[in-house]
C-alpha atoms as a PDB file:
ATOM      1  CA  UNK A   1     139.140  12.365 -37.310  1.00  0.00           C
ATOM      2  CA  UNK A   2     138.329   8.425 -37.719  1.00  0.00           C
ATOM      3  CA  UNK A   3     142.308   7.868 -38.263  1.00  0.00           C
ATOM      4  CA  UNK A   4     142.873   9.855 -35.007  1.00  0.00           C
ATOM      5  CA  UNK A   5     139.883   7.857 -33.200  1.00  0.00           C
ATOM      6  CA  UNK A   6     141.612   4.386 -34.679  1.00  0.00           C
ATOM      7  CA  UNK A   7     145.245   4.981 -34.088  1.00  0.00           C
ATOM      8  CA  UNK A   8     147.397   2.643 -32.147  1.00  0.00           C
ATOM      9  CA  UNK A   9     147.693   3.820 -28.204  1.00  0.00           C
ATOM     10  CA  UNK A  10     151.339   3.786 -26.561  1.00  0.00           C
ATOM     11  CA  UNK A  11     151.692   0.499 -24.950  1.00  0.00           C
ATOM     12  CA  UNK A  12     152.823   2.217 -21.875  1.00  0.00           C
ATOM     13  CA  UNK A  13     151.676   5.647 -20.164  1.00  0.00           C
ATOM     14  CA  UNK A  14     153.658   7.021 -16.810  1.00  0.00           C
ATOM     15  CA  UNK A  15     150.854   9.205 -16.216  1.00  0.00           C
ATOM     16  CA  UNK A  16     146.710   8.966 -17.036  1.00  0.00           C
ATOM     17  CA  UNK A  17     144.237  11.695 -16.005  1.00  0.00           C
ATOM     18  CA  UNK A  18     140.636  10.385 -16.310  1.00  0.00           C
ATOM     19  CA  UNK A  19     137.535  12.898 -15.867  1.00  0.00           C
ATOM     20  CA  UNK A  20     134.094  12.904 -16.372  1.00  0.00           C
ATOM     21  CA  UNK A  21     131.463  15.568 -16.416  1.00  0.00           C
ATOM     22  CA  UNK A  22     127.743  15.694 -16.286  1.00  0.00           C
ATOM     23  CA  UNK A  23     126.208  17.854 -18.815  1.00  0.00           C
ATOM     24  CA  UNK A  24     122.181  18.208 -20.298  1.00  0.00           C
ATOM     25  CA  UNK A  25     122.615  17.488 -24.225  1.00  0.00           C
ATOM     26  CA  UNK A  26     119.404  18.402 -26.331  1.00  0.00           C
ATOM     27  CA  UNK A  27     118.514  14.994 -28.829  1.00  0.00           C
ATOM     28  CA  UNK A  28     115.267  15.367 -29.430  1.00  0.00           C
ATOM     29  CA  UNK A  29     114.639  15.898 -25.328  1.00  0.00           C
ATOM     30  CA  UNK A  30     116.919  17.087 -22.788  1.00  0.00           C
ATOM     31  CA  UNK A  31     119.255  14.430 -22.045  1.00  0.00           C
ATOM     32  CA  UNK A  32     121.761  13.821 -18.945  1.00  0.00           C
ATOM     33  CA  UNK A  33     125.318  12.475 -20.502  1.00  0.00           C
ATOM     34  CA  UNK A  34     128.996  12.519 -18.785  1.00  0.00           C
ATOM     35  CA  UNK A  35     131.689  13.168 -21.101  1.00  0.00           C
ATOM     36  CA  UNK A  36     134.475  11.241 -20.317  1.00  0.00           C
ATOM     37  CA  UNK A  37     138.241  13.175 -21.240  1.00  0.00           C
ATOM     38  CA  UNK A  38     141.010  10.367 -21.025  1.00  0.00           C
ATOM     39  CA  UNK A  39     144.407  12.584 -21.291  1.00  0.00           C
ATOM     40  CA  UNK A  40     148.090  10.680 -20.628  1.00  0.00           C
ATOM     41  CA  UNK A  41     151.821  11.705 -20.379  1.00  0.00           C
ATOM     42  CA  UNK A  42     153.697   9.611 -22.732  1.00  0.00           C
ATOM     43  CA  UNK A  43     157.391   8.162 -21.890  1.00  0.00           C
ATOM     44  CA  UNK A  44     158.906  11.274 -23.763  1.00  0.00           C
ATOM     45  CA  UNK A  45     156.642  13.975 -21.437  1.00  0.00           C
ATOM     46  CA  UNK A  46     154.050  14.997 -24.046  1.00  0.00           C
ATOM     47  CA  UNK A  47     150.090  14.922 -23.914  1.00  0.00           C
ATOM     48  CA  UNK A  48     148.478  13.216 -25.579  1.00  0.00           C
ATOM     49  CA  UNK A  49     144.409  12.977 -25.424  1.00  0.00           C
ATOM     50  CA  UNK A  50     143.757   9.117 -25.642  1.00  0.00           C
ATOM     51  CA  UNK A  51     139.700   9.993 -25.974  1.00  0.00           C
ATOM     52  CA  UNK A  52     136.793  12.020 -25.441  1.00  0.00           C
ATOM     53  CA  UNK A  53     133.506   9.615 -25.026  1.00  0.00           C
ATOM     54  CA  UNK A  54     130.150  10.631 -24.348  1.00  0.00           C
ATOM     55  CA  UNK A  55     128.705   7.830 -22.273  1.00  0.00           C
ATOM     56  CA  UNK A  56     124.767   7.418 -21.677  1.00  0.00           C
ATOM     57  CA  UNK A  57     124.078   9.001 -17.520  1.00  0.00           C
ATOM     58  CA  UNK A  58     126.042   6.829 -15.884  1.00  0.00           C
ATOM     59  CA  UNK A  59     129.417   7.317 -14.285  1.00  0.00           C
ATOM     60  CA  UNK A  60     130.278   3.899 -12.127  1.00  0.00           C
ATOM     61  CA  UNK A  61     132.397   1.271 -12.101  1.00  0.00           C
ATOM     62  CA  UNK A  62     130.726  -0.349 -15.774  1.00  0.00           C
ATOM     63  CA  UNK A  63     130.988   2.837 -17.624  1.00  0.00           C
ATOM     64  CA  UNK A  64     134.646   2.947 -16.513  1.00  0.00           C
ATOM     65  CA  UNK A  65     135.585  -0.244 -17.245  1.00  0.00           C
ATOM     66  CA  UNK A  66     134.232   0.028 -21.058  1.00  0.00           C
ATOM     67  CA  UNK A  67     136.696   3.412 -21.144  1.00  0.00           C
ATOM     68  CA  UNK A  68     139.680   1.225 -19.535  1.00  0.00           C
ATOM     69  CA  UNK A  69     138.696  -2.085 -21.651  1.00  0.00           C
ATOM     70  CA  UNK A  70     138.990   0.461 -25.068  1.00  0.00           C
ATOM     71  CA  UNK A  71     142.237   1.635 -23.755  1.00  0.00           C
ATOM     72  CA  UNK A  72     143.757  -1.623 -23.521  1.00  0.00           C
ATOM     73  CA  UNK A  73     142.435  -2.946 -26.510  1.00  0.00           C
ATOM     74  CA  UNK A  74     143.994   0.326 -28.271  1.00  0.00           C
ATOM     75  CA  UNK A  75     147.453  -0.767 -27.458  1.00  0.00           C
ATOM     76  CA  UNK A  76     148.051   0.520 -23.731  1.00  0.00           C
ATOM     77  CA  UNK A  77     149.481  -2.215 -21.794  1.00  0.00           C
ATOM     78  CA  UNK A  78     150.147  -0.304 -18.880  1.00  0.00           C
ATOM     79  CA  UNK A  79     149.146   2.462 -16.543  1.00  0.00           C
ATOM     80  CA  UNK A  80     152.320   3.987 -13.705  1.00  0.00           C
ATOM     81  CA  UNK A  81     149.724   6.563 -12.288  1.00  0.00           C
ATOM     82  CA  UNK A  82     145.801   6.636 -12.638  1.00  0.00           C
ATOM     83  CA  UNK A  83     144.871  10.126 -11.345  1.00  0.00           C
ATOM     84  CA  UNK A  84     141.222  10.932 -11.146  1.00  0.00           C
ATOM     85  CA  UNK A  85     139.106  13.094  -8.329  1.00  0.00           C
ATOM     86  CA  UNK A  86     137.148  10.136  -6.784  1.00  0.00           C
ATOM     87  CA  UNK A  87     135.530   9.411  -9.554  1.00  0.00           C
ATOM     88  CA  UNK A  88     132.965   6.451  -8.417  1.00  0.00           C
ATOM     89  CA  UNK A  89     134.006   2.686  -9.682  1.00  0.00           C
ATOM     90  CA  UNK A  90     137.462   3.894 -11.271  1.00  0.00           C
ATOM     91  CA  UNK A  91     139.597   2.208  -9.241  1.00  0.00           C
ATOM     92  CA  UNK A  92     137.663  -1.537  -9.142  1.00  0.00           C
ATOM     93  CA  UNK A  93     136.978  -0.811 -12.947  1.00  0.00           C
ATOM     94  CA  UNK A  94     141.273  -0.212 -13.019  1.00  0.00           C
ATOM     95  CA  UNK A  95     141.655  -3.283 -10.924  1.00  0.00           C
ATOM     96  CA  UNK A  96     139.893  -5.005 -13.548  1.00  0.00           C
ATOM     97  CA  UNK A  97     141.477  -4.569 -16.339  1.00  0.00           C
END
């Protein structure tokens, strides 16, 4: 799993789907969290899941930019499509980086 988490991103995706959903996790008290599913179409029209992150409540424009920032420094260089379902702060956080 840890090579899989570490391995070197495609430096260029046609096509990114980013999604995030709210869910109660139990750690020691009940807990809001959005998991964050980053899935791409590479060059050669496979998937390919680029990460699954837990983040800590929060779903704006800072949480996104952390998931876009760990993209980029995983070896994607660039983005054709962003697709998302108005996801709050994506597309300053995608601006951004």
């Amino acid at each position: 799993m840890a090579e899989w988490q570490n391995r070197l991103l495609d430096p260029i995706y046609p096509v990114v789907f980013v999604d995030a959903v709210s869910v109660k996790l139990w750690d020691g008290q009940v807990a809001n969290r959005s998991i964050c599913l980053t899935l791409a179409v590479t060059v050669d029209g496979h998937r390919d899941i680029l990460g699954m992150r837990a983040g800590d409540g929060g779903k704006g424009a800072k949480h996104w930019l952390h998931v876009l920032t760990e993209l980029k420094s995983g070896g994607v260089a660039d983005m054709l499509m962003l697709v998302c379902d108005g996801l709050q702060g994506l597309p300053q956080a995608g601006e951004a980086v």
